[in-house]
Amino acid sequence: MNTSVKRWVPFAAVPVIAVAAAIAIPLSTNAAQDLPEKTPQELLTLVAESDVRAFSGEFTQTSDLGLPDLSGFGGTSASGGESSIATAIMELATTSHDARVYVDAEQGVRLQVLDRLDERDVIATADDGLWVYDSGEKTAAHVTASGDLPDAPEAPDTDVPTPSSVAEDLLASLDESTTVAVGSTATVAGRSAYELLLTPRDDSSLVGSVVVSIDGETGLPLGIAVTADGDSSPALSVAYTSIDFSTPDADLFTFTPPSGVEVTEKTVPVDGHSDSVSPGDADDSTLPGATTSGTGWTTIVELPAGDASVFEGLDAVTTPVDGGRVLSSALVNVLFTDDGRVLAGAVSLGALEAAAR
Amino acid sequence: MSNADAIAATTDGPGVGTPPSRRGRGAGAFLLSELALLFRRRRTWALLGALAAIPVLLAIAVRLSGEGGGPSFVGDIAGNGLFTGFAAITVAVPLFLPLTIGVVAGDSAAGEASLGTLRYLLITPVGRIRLLLVKFAAAAVFCLTAALTVMIVGILIGLALFPIGPVTVLSGTEVPVVEAIGRALLIAVYVAVSLLGLSAIGLFISTLTDVPVGAMAATVVLSITSQILGSLSQLSALHPYLFTTHWFGFGDLLRDPISLTSFGENALLQLVYVVVFGSLAMGRFVTRDILS
């Protein structure tokens, strides 16, 4: 018996080492790297002066909002195959996504959401407007600007949400309601990065902190993690897993819908001020009459009565409260009032109910 | 017929299709004899035949109904026969391929034990570790053969029944036929690599018991359990460590530009499973009393 145990040792050691390595290696890659110290203001300047014109990268978005995964229900509740806004939001909020992005200031932007055996593509270019392609649904939408553009846009709009653009928008909107600090350094996508720590001053916000990782060399934001108040791990995070600063292949920015794909053409009128088309323009038209109250982190968005139809099929995840139903998650509360209004914000349910009155 | 029979045949006299003796030969000859044994079995051909039937049935069903639509890739078959291979491998990955791997890997040691040939096999100057390595290598060759069978039969039946043309990959761009076939073969390699972890698990379970059916069933059940765990979002923290996590990642080989990230991640994960369960199998096999 004793010799049997001894003979086991070398074979038992290998799995132990392998499991230990599997746990230890991901931890050690987060070890701090040497970067010159910077104040928050210097770091914001670094981002603002970042002159990365072209890059490609792969990123991962994860959500842990404490909502049940409804991907199985989403397809069936949508009427006529047309996904509602609500199911799209729910899909984004409950599952993780891998995506690739290609950016070239001269050419345009391409985002590829890498679904399992499917792919959704968004291609935005200055010449050809915006293409949205879904390989699973076999549909493509082409949004172009109508009328003459007053002057050719300098660079195509980069409103396709990438870790970089989301972080840049966020940093641009910083005001007195936020405490800004520089955290430890981290490794993101194999690069040394600063961590900019944003904390809401207003205690009533559900957001505990937001960490933006900023590439120490180029100033390009590499990732964002949003942690709910009182939580230790991020509820929402998006960060590059790899990034390459060479110019992507020009072919990536041309899109020809493959045969057998249903193409929807959409034209957006251009006024003198707006100089390009973005997905945001298309989305805005579907949510008319939204009003906001409050400022900064405690902003509450209110949709007037009548729009609630797009949120059909959410009964499974909402809980009834006095005067309506509420969808509660780690970062956002959404109140569906009995008279059809929808209020949403990163605030407590009590604040939403107060705003609804 | 088992390995020990094969060895006995070389000493006792003429056997039917006697493989070369292992005595005094290198590991290569040992592996060849094991492979000859595996691929001479009717059961192996029945397994491969069942796998080959998947694309054939798919293609005939699409041809007869003449309808488009359906799950991943099936709807594309009518327009381009090359999609038969992609559709068939998508259908085969969750159940049929693990089933065949479970049979081959689960039988590897337990089968010899149940026939009572394992002790004779180990009397010959063949180390126990070397025997396990050869058994695993044979299972790995079967993984590749099985995946290639599904893909190649799929492409051939697609060629026979449907028009062939440039393939529209998931990103919406077209790739030429030759490149598409190259990617199809790469997908078969990806799927074969995906099954290596399961082969190692099957080999380990096979060293635990003398009942081959038990080892086969346990291996298949584990592969299904792992897939069920992988579909539960509540267990998302566990997902990166499941050996089935990347089983459907072969879709990344159908993007433009092609993404090899998941290929690398999958290979690394399977390597860890092979190392862990391979050494557990060796530990069990070396210390075990071979009674049958």
PDB file of N, CA and C in Angstrom, chain A residues 64-148:
ATOM      1  N   ASP A  64     -22.562  41.686 -15.394  1.00  0.00           N
ATOM      2  CA  ASP A  64     -22.977  40.911 -14.228  1.00  0.00           C
ATOM      3  C   ASP A  64     -23.893  41.796 -13.401  1.00  0.00           C
ATOM      4  N   LEU A  65     -25.062  42.054 -13.976  1.00  0.00           N
ATOM      5  CA  LEU A  65     -25.970  43.015 -13.361  1.00  0.00           C
ATOM      6  C   LEU A  65     -26.951  42.346 -12.420  1.00  0.00           C
ATOM      7  N   GLY A  66     -26.854  41.045 -12.267  1.00  0.00           N
ATOM      8  CA  GLY A  66     -27.804  40.353 -11.414  1.00  0.00           C
ATOM      9  C   GLY A  66     -29.150  40.160 -12.072  1.00  0.00           C
ATOM     10  N   LEU A  67     -29.177  40.190 -13.398  1.00  0.00           N
ATOM     11  CA  LEU A  67     -30.426  39.938 -14.120  1.00  0.00           C
ATOM     12  C   LEU A  67     -30.397  38.511 -14.649  1.00  0.00           C
ATOM     13  N   PRO A  68     -31.559  37.855 -14.717  1.00  0.00           N
ATOM     14  CA  PRO A  68     -31.573  36.510 -15.302  1.00  0.00           C
ATOM     15  C   PRO A  68     -31.316  36.579 -16.812  1.00  0.00           C
ATOM     16  N   ASP A  69     -30.685  35.531 -17.332  1.00  0.00           N
ATOM     17  CA  ASP A  69     -30.425  35.467 -18.773  1.00  0.00           C
ATOM     18  C   ASP A  69     -31.705  35.077 -19.490  1.00  0.00           C
ATOM     19  N   LEU A  70     -32.185  35.968 -20.358  1.00  0.00           N
ATOM     20  CA  LEU A  70     -33.439  35.713 -21.058  1.00  0.00           C
ATOM     21  C   LEU A  70     -33.213  35.435 -22.529  1.00  0.00           C
ATOM     22  N   SER A  71     -31.967  35.106 -22.895  1.00  0.00           N
ATOM     23  CA  SER A  71     -31.696  34.949 -24.322  1.00  0.00           C
ATOM     24  C   SER A  71     -32.602  33.887 -24.932  1.00  0.00           C
ATOM     25  N   GLY A  72     -32.999  32.894 -24.121  1.00  0.00           N
ATOM     26  CA  GLY A  72     -33.878  31.862 -24.644  1.00  0.00           C
ATOM     27  C   GLY A  72     -35.273  32.386 -24.943  1.00  0.00           C
ATOM     28  N   PHE A  73     -35.727  33.373 -24.159  1.00  0.00           N
ATOM     29  CA  PHE A  73     -37.052  33.925 -24.362  1.00  0.00           C
ATOM     30  C   PHE A  73     -37.057  35.035 -25.412  1.00  0.00           C
ATOM     31  N   GLY A  74     -35.935  35.706 -25.537  1.00  0.00           N
ATOM     32  CA  GLY A  74     -35.875  36.915 -26.367  1.00  0.00           C
ATOM     33  C   GLY A  74     -36.395  36.690 -27.768  1.00  0.00           C
ATOM     34  N   GLY A  75     -35.995  35.591 -28.375  1.00  0.00           N
ATOM     35  CA  GLY A  75     -36.360  35.344 -29.760  1.00  0.00           C
ATOM     36  C   GLY A  75     -37.845  35.132 -29.935  1.00  0.00           C
ATOM     37  N   THR A  76     -38.477  34.493 -28.937  1.00  0.00           N
ATOM     38  CA  THR A  76     -39.876  34.147 -29.123  1.00  0.00           C
ATOM     39  C   THR A  76     -40.800  35.309 -28.809  1.00  0.00           C
ATOM     40  N   SER A  77     -40.404  36.172 -27.869  1.00  0.00           N
ATOM     41  CA  SER A  77     -41.313  37.241 -27.482  1.00  0.00           C
ATOM     42  C   SER A  77     -41.322  38.383 -28.501  1.00  0.00           C
ATOM     43  N   ALA A  78     -40.256  38.496 -29.283  1.00  0.00           N
ATOM     44  CA  ALA A  78     -40.225  39.550 -30.288  1.00  0.00           C
ATOM     45  C   ALA A  78     -41.232  39.220 -31.390  1.00  0.00           C
ATOM     46  N   SER A  79     -42.093  40.154 -31.706  1.00  0.00           N
ATOM     47  CA  SER A  79     -43.141  39.872 -32.681  1.00  0.00           C
ATOM     48  C   SER A  79     -42.626  40.077 -34.092  1.00  0.00           C
ATOM     49  N   GLY A  80     -42.966  39.143 -34.954  1.00  0.00           N
ATOM     50  CA  GLY A  80     -42.639  39.279 -36.370  1.00  0.00           C
ATOM     51  C   GLY A  80     -41.159  39.278 -36.676  1.00  0.00           C
ATOM     52  N   GLY A  81     -40.355  38.692 -35.812  1.00  0.00           N
ATOM     53  CA  GLY A  81     -38.922  38.597 -36.089  1.00  0.00           C
ATOM     54  C   GLY A  81     -38.178  39.903 -35.857  1.00  0.00           C
ATOM     55  N   GLU A  82     -38.903  40.983 -35.630  1.00  0.00           N
ATOM     56  CA  GLU A  82     -38.262  42.272 -35.399  1.00  0.00           C
ATOM     57  C   GLU A  82     -37.897  42.387 -33.925  1.00  0.00           C
ATOM     58  N   SER A  83     -36.618  42.382 -33.594  1.00  0.00           N
ATOM     59  CA  SER A  83     -36.241  42.461 -32.185  1.00  0.00           C
ATOM     60  C   SER A  83     -36.607  43.823 -31.638  1.00  0.00           C
ATOM     61  N   SER A  84     -37.219  43.843 -30.498  1.00  0.00           N
ATOM     62  CA  SER A  84     -37.551  45.123 -29.898  1.00  0.00           C
ATOM     63  C   SER A  84     -36.314  45.708 -29.224  1.00  0.00           C
ATOM     64  N   ILE A  85     -36.397  46.973 -28.921  1.00  0.00           N
ATOM     65  CA  ILE A  85     -35.275  47.625 -28.244  1.00  0.00           C
ATOM     66  C   ILE A  85     -35.021  46.948 -26.918  1.00  0.00           C
ATOM     67  N   ALA A  86     -36.135  46.569 -26.248  1.00  0.00           N
ATOM     68  CA  ALA A  86     -36.004  45.989 -24.916  1.00  0.00           C
ATOM     69  C   ALA A  86     -35.199  44.693 -24.954  1.00  0.00           C
ATOM     70  N   THR A  87     -35.498  43.820 -25.937  1.00  0.00           N
ATOM     71  CA  THR A  87     -34.773  42.560 -25.975  1.00  0.00           C
ATOM     72  C   THR A  87     -33.311  42.790 -26.318  1.00  0.00           C
ATOM     73  N   ALA A  88     -33.052  43.788 -27.159  1.00  0.00           N
ATOM     74  CA  ALA A  88     -31.660  44.093 -27.489  1.00  0.00           C
ATOM     75  C   ALA A  88     -30.909  44.562 -26.250  1.00  0.00           C
ATOM     76  N   ILE A  89     -31.577  45.402 -25.456  1.00  0.00           N
ATOM     77  CA  ILE A  89     -30.939  45.890 -24.238  1.00  0.00           C
ATOM     78  C   ILE A  89     -30.721  44.737 -23.267  1.00  0.00           C
ATOM     79  N   MET A  90     -31.761  43.888 -23.145  1.00  0.00           N
ATOM     80  CA  MET A  90     -31.649  42.763 -22.225  1.00  0.00           C
ATOM     81  C   MET A  90     -30.509  41.837 -22.636  1.00  0.00           C
ATOM     82  N   GLU A  91     -30.363  41.636 -23.946  1.00  0.00           N
ATOM     83  CA  GLU A  91     -29.310  40.760 -24.439  1.00  0.00           C
ATOM     84  C   GLU A  91     -27.945  41.324 -24.062  1.00  0.00           C
ATOM     85  N   LEU A  92     -27.817  42.637 -24.228  1.00  0.00           N
ATOM     86  CA  LEU A  92     -26.540  43.287 -23.906  1.00  0.00           C
ATOM     87  C   LEU A  92     -26.263  43.239 -22.412  1.00  0.00           C
ATOM     88  N   ALA A  93     -27.343  43.315 -21.633  1.00  0.00           N
ATOM     89  CA  ALA A  93     -27.168  43.437 -20.184  1.00  0.00           C
ATOM     90  C   ALA A  93     -26.975  42.104 -19.488  1.00  0.00           C
ATOM     91  N   THR A  94     -27.298  40.998 -20.161  1.00  0.00           N
ATOM     92  CA  THR A  94     -27.250  39.728 -19.447  1.00  0.00           C
ATOM     93  C   THR A  94     -26.173  38.779 -19.964  1.00  0.00           C
ATOM     94  N   THR A  95     -25.608  39.035 -21.126  1.00  0.00           N
ATOM     95  CA  THR A  95     -24.612  38.091 -21.641  1.00  0.00           C
ATOM     96  C   THR A  95     -23.308  38.822 -21.955  1.00  0.00           C
ATOM     97  N   SER A  96     -22.253  38.035 -22.101  1.00  0.00           N
ATOM     98  CA  SER A  96     -20.961  38.605 -22.447  1.00  0.00           C
ATOM     99  C   SER A  96     -20.774  38.566 -23.960  1.00  0.00           C
ATOM    100  N   HIS A  97     -19.960  39.457 -24.438  1.00  0.00           N
ATOM    101  CA  HIS A  97     -19.716  39.515 -25.875  1.00  0.00           C
ATOM    102  C   HIS A  97     -18.232  39.667 -26.151  1.00  0.00           C
ATOM    103  N   ASP A  98     -17.801  39.040 -27.248  1.00  0.00           N
ATOM    104  CA  ASP A  98     -16.471  39.301 -27.774  1.00  0.00           C
ATOM    105  C   ASP A  98     -16.657  40.074 -29.066  1.00  0.00           C
ATOM    106  N   ALA A  99     -15.781  41.007 -29.306  1.00  0.00           N
ATOM    107  CA  ALA A  99     -15.923  41.806 -30.516  1.00  0.00           C
ATOM    108  C   ALA A  99     -14.554  42.225 -31.015  1.00  0.00           C
ATOM    109  N   ARG A 100     -14.505  42.544 -32.292  1.00  0.00           N
ATOM    110  CA  ARG A 100     -13.277  43.092 -32.865  1.00  0.00           C
ATOM    111  C   ARG A 100     -13.611  44.453 -33.444  1.00  0.00           C
ATOM    112  N   VAL A 101     -12.646  45.339 -33.397  1.00  0.00           N
ATOM    113  CA  VAL A 101     -12.882  46.665 -33.951  1.00  0.00           C
ATOM    114  C   VAL A 101     -11.679  47.068 -34.796  1.00  0.00           C
ATOM    115  N   TYR A 102     -11.981  47.696 -35.917  1.00  0.00           N
ATOM    116  CA  TYR A 102     -10.941  48.198 -36.813  1.00  0.00           C
ATOM    117  C   TYR A 102     -11.188  49.687 -37.012  1.00  0.00           C
ATOM    118  N   VAL A 103     -10.207  50.491 -36.720  1.00  0.00           N
ATOM    119  CA  VAL A 103     -10.377  51.935 -36.822  1.00  0.00           C
ATOM    120  C   VAL A 103      -9.268  52.506 -37.691  1.00  0.00           C
ATOM    121  N   ASP A 104      -9.665  53.307 -38.667  1.00  0.00           N
ATOM    122  CA  ASP A 104      -8.695  54.055 -39.464  1.00  0.00           C
ATOM    123  C   ASP A 104      -9.321  55.422 -39.720  1.00  0.00           C
ATOM    124  N   ALA A 105      -8.718  56.459 -39.191  1.00  0.00           N
ATOM    125  CA  ALA A 105      -9.320  57.783 -39.286  1.00  0.00           C
ATOM    126  C   ALA A 105      -9.569  58.178 -40.734  1.00  0.00           C
ATOM    127  N   GLU A 106      -8.722  57.692 -41.668  1.00  0.00           N
ATOM    128  CA  GLU A 106      -8.921  58.051 -43.067  1.00  0.00           C
ATOM    129  C   GLU A 106     -10.066  57.263 -43.702  1.00  0.00           C
ATOM    130  N   GLN A 107     -10.288  56.030 -43.228  1.00  0.00           N
ATOM    131  CA  GLN A 107     -11.231  55.141 -43.886  1.00  0.00           C
ATOM    132  C   GLN A 107     -12.569  55.076 -43.169  1.00  0.00           C
ATOM    133  N   GLY A 108     -12.559  54.684 -41.931  1.00  0.00           N
ATOM    134  CA  GLY A 108     -13.805  54.505 -41.201  1.00  0.00           C
ATOM    135  C   GLY A 108     -13.609  53.584 -40.025  1.00  0.00           C
ATOM    136  N   VAL A 109     -14.722  53.038 -39.577  1.00  0.00           N
ATOM    137  CA  VAL A 109     -14.705  52.168 -38.405  1.00  0.00           C
ATOM    138  C   VAL A 109     -15.474  50.905 -38.741  1.00  0.00           C
ATOM    139  N   ARG A 110     -14.971  49.765 -38.305  1.00  0.00           N
ATOM    140  CA  ARG A 110     -15.741  48.533 -38.444  1.00  0.00           C
ATOM    141  C   ARG A 110     -15.758  47.817 -37.106  1.00  0.00           C
ATOM    142  N   LEU A 111     -16.960  47.452 -36.680  1.00  0.00           N
ATOM    143  CA  LEU A 111     -17.123  46.704 -35.442  1.00  0.00           C
ATOM    144  C   LEU A 111     -17.698  45.338 -35.799  1.00  0.00           C
ATOM    145  N   GLN A 112     -17.083  44.282 -35.274  1.00  0.00           N
ATOM    146  CA  GLN A 112     -17.601  42.933 -35.487  1.00  0.00           C
ATOM    147  C   GLN A 112     -17.926  42.333 -34.124  1.00  0.00           C
ATOM    148  N   VAL A 113     -19.201  42.048 -33.882  1.00  0.00           N
ATOM    149  CA  VAL A 113     -19.588  41.374 -32.644  1.00  0.00           C
ATOM    150  C   VAL A 113     -19.564  39.879 -32.935  1.00  0.00           C
ATOM    151  N   LEU A 114     -18.674  39.167 -32.243  1.00  0.00           N
ATOM    152  CA  LEU A 114     -18.424  37.766 -32.553  1.00  0.00           C
ATOM    153  C   LEU A 114     -19.355  36.880 -31.741  1.00  0.00           C
ATOM    154  N   ASP A 115     -20.556  36.635 -32.254  1.00  0.00           N
ATOM    155  CA  ASP A 115     -21.472  35.733 -31.585  1.00  0.00           C
ATOM    156  C   ASP A 115     -21.109  34.301 -31.944  1.00  0.00           C
ATOM    157  N   ARG A 116     -21.655  33.353 -31.185  1.00  0.00           N
ATOM    158  CA  ARG A 116     -21.382  31.953 -31.454  1.00  0.00           C
ATOM    159  C   ARG A 116     -21.969  31.563 -32.805  1.00  0.00           C
ATOM    160  N   LEU A 117     -21.124  31.226 -33.745  1.00  0.00           N
ATOM    161  CA  LEU A 117     -21.515  30.830 -35.103  1.00  0.00           C
ATOM    162  C   LEU A 117     -22.305  31.917 -35.830  1.00  0.00           C
ATOM    163  N   ASP A 118     -22.261  33.139 -35.329  1.00  0.00           N
ATOM    164  CA  ASP A 118     -22.912  34.258 -36.004  1.00  0.00           C
ATOM    165  C   ASP A 118     -22.046  35.486 -35.821  1.00  0.00           C
ATOM    166  N   GLU A 119     -22.412  36.527 -36.530  1.00  0.00           N
ATOM    167  CA  GLU A 119     -21.644  37.754 -36.397  1.00  0.00           C
ATOM    168  C   GLU A 119     -22.540  38.933 -36.733  1.00  0.00           C
ATOM    169  N   ARG A 120     -22.358  40.022 -36.002  1.00  0.00           N
ATOM    170  CA  ARG A 120     -23.036  41.268 -36.346  1.00  0.00           C
ATOM    171  C   ARG A 120     -21.972  42.303 -36.658  1.00  0.00           C
ATOM    172  N   ASP A 121     -22.115  42.957 -37.761  1.00  0.00           N
ATOM    173  CA  ASP A 121     -21.106  43.912 -38.212  1.00  0.00           C
ATOM    174  C   ASP A 121     -21.706  45.308 -38.298  1.00  0.00           C
ATOM    175  N   VAL A 122     -20.930  46.289 -37.893  1.00  0.00           N
ATOM    176  CA  VAL A 122     -21.299  47.687 -38.124  1.00  0.00           C
ATOM    177  C   VAL A 122     -20.124  48.321 -38.839  1.00  0.00           C
ATOM    178  N   ILE A 123     -20.378  48.869 -40.029  1.00  0.00           N
ATOM    179  CA  ILE A 123     -19.300  49.490 -40.791  1.00  0.00           C
ATOM    180  C   ILE A 123     -19.708  50.934 -41.060  1.00  0.00           C
ATOM    181  N   ALA A 124     -18.951  51.853 -40.529  1.00  0.00           N
ATOM    182  CA  ALA A 124     -19.243  53.272 -40.731  1.00  0.00           C
ATOM    183  C   ALA A 124     -18.098  53.905 -41.515  1.00  0.00           C
ATOM    184  N   THR A 125     -18.410  54.452 -42.675  1.00  0.00           N
ATOM    185  CA  THR A 125     -17.384  55.128 -43.461  1.00  0.00           C
ATOM    186  C   THR A 125     -17.904  56.475 -43.921  1.00  0.00           C
ATOM    187  N   ALA A 126     -16.988  57.335 -44.307  1.00  0.00           N
ATOM    188  CA  ALA A 126     -17.376  58.667 -44.759  1.00  0.00           C
ATOM    189  C   ALA A 126     -18.075  58.596 -46.117  1.00  0.00           C
ATOM    190  N   ASP A 127     -17.636  57.675 -46.979  1.00  0.00           N
ATOM    191  CA  ASP A 127     -18.160  57.631 -48.341  1.00  0.00           C
ATOM    192  C   ASP A 127     -19.498  56.913 -48.442  1.00  0.00           C
ATOM    193  N   ASP A 128     -19.636  55.851 -47.662  1.00  0.00           N
ATOM    194  CA  ASP A 128     -20.746  54.929 -47.899  1.00  0.00           C
ATOM    195  C   ASP A 128     -21.718  54.881 -46.733  1.00  0.00           C
ATOM    196  N   GLY A 129     -21.688  55.876 -45.851  1.00  0.00           N
ATOM    197  CA  GLY A 129     -22.627  55.880 -44.755  1.00  0.00           C
ATOM    198  C   GLY A 129     -22.393  54.741 -43.786  1.00  0.00           C
ATOM    199  N   LEU A 130     -23.488  54.172 -43.340  1.00  0.00           N
ATOM    200  CA  LEU A 130     -23.410  53.163 -42.277  1.00  0.00           C
ATOM    201  C   LEU A 130     -24.074  51.868 -42.729  1.00  0.00           C
ATOM    202  N   TRP A 131     -23.359  50.767 -42.554  1.00  0.00           N
ATOM    203  CA  TRP A 131     -23.919  49.434 -42.830  1.00  0.00           C
ATOM    204  C   TRP A 131     -24.050  48.687 -41.520  1.00  0.00           C
ATOM    205  N   VAL A 132     -25.194  48.046 -41.308  1.00  0.00           N
ATOM    206  CA  VAL A 132     -25.360  47.145 -40.171  1.00  0.00           C
ATOM    207  C   VAL A 132     -25.748  45.795 -40.737  1.00  0.00           C
ATOM    208  N   TYR A 133     -24.930  44.774 -40.463  1.00  0.00           N
ATOM    209  CA  TYR A 133     -25.162  43.458 -41.050  1.00  0.00           C
ATOM    210  C   TYR A 133     -25.299  42.429 -39.947  1.00  0.00           C
ATOM    211  N   ASP A 134     -26.295  41.561 -40.077  1.00  0.00           N
ATOM    212  CA  ASP A 134     -26.517  40.491 -39.099  1.00  0.00           C
ATOM    213  C   ASP A 134     -26.495  39.170 -39.841  1.00  0.00           C
ATOM    214  N   SER A 135     -25.472  38.342 -39.583  1.00  0.00           N
ATOM    215  CA  SER A 135     -25.335  37.107 -40.356  1.00  0.00           C
ATOM    216  C   SER A 135     -26.367  36.070 -39.933  1.00  0.00           C
ATOM    217  N   GLY A 136     -26.854  36.147 -38.679  1.00  0.00           N
ATOM    218  CA  GLY A 136     -27.837  35.178 -38.221  1.00  0.00           C
ATOM    219  C   GLY A 136     -29.205  35.445 -38.826  1.00  0.00           C
ATOM    220  N   GLU A 137     -29.617  36.723 -38.811  1.00  0.00           N
ATOM    221  CA  GLU A 137     -30.922  37.101 -39.361  1.00  0.00           C
ATOM    222  C   GLU A 137     -30.875  37.226 -40.874  1.00  0.00           C
ATOM    223  N   LYS A 138     -29.688  37.264 -41.423  1.00  0.00           N
ATOM    224  CA  LYS A 138     -29.481  37.514 -42.855  1.00  0.00           C
ATOM    225  C   LYS A 138     -30.129  38.827 -43.284  1.00  0.00           C
ATOM    226  N   THR A 139     -29.844  39.867 -42.517  1.00  0.00           N
ATOM    227  CA  THR A 139     -30.367  41.176 -42.866  1.00  0.00           C
ATOM    228  C   THR A 139     -29.225  42.183 -42.867  1.00  0.00           C
ATOM    229  N   ALA A 140     -29.399  43.211 -43.649  1.00  0.00           N
ATOM    230  CA  ALA A 140     -28.441  44.311 -43.653  1.00  0.00           C
ATOM    231  C   ALA A 140     -29.224  45.609 -43.732  1.00  0.00           C
ATOM    232  N   ALA A 141     -28.770  46.613 -43.015  1.00  0.00           N
ATOM    233  CA  ALA A 141     -29.394  47.927 -43.103  1.00  0.00           C
ATOM    234  C   ALA A 141     -28.335  48.904 -43.576  1.00  0.00           C
ATOM    235  N   HIS A 142     -28.719  49.757 -44.491  1.00  0.00           N
ATOM    236  CA  HIS A 142     -27.790  50.739 -45.037  1.00  0.00           C
ATOM    237  C   HIS A 142     -28.346  52.124 -44.755  1.00  0.00           C
ATOM    238  N   VAL A 143     -27.658  52.879 -43.958  1.00  0.00           N
ATOM    239  CA  VAL A 143     -28.107  54.226 -43.611  1.00  0.00           C
ATOM    240  C   VAL A 143     -27.209  55.216 -44.324  1.00  0.00           C
ATOM    241  N   THR A 144     -27.804  56.051 -45.168  1.00  0.00           N
ATOM    242  CA  THR A 144     -27.004  57.064 -45.857  1.00  0.00           C
ATOM    243  C   THR A 144     -27.572  58.439 -45.553  1.00  0.00           C
ATOM    244  N   ALA A 145     -26.750  59.428 -45.748  1.00  0.00           N
ATOM    245  CA  ALA A 145     -27.187  60.803 -45.557  1.00  0.00           C
ATOM    246  C   ALA A 145     -27.767  61.315 -46.874  1.00  0.00           C
ATOM    247  N   SER A 146     -28.915  61.990 -46.790  1.00  0.00           N
ATOM    248  CA  SER A 146     -29.491  62.552 -47.999  1.00  0.00           C
ATOM    249  C   SER A 146     -29.072  64.017 -48.129  1.00  0.00           C
ATOM    250  N   GLY A 147     -29.155  64.529 -49.342  1.00  0.00           N
ATOM    251  CA  GLY A 147     -28.780  65.916 -49.573  1.00  0.00           C
ATOM    252  C   GLY A 147     -27.271  66.062 -49.646  1.00  0.00           C
ATOM    253  N   ASP A 148     -26.847  67.209 -50.097  1.00  0.00           N
ATOM    254  CA  ASP A 148     -25.414  67.434 -50.234  1.00  0.00           C
ATOM    255  C   ASP A 148     -24.818  67.751 -48.873  1.00  0.00           C
TER     256      ASP A 148
END
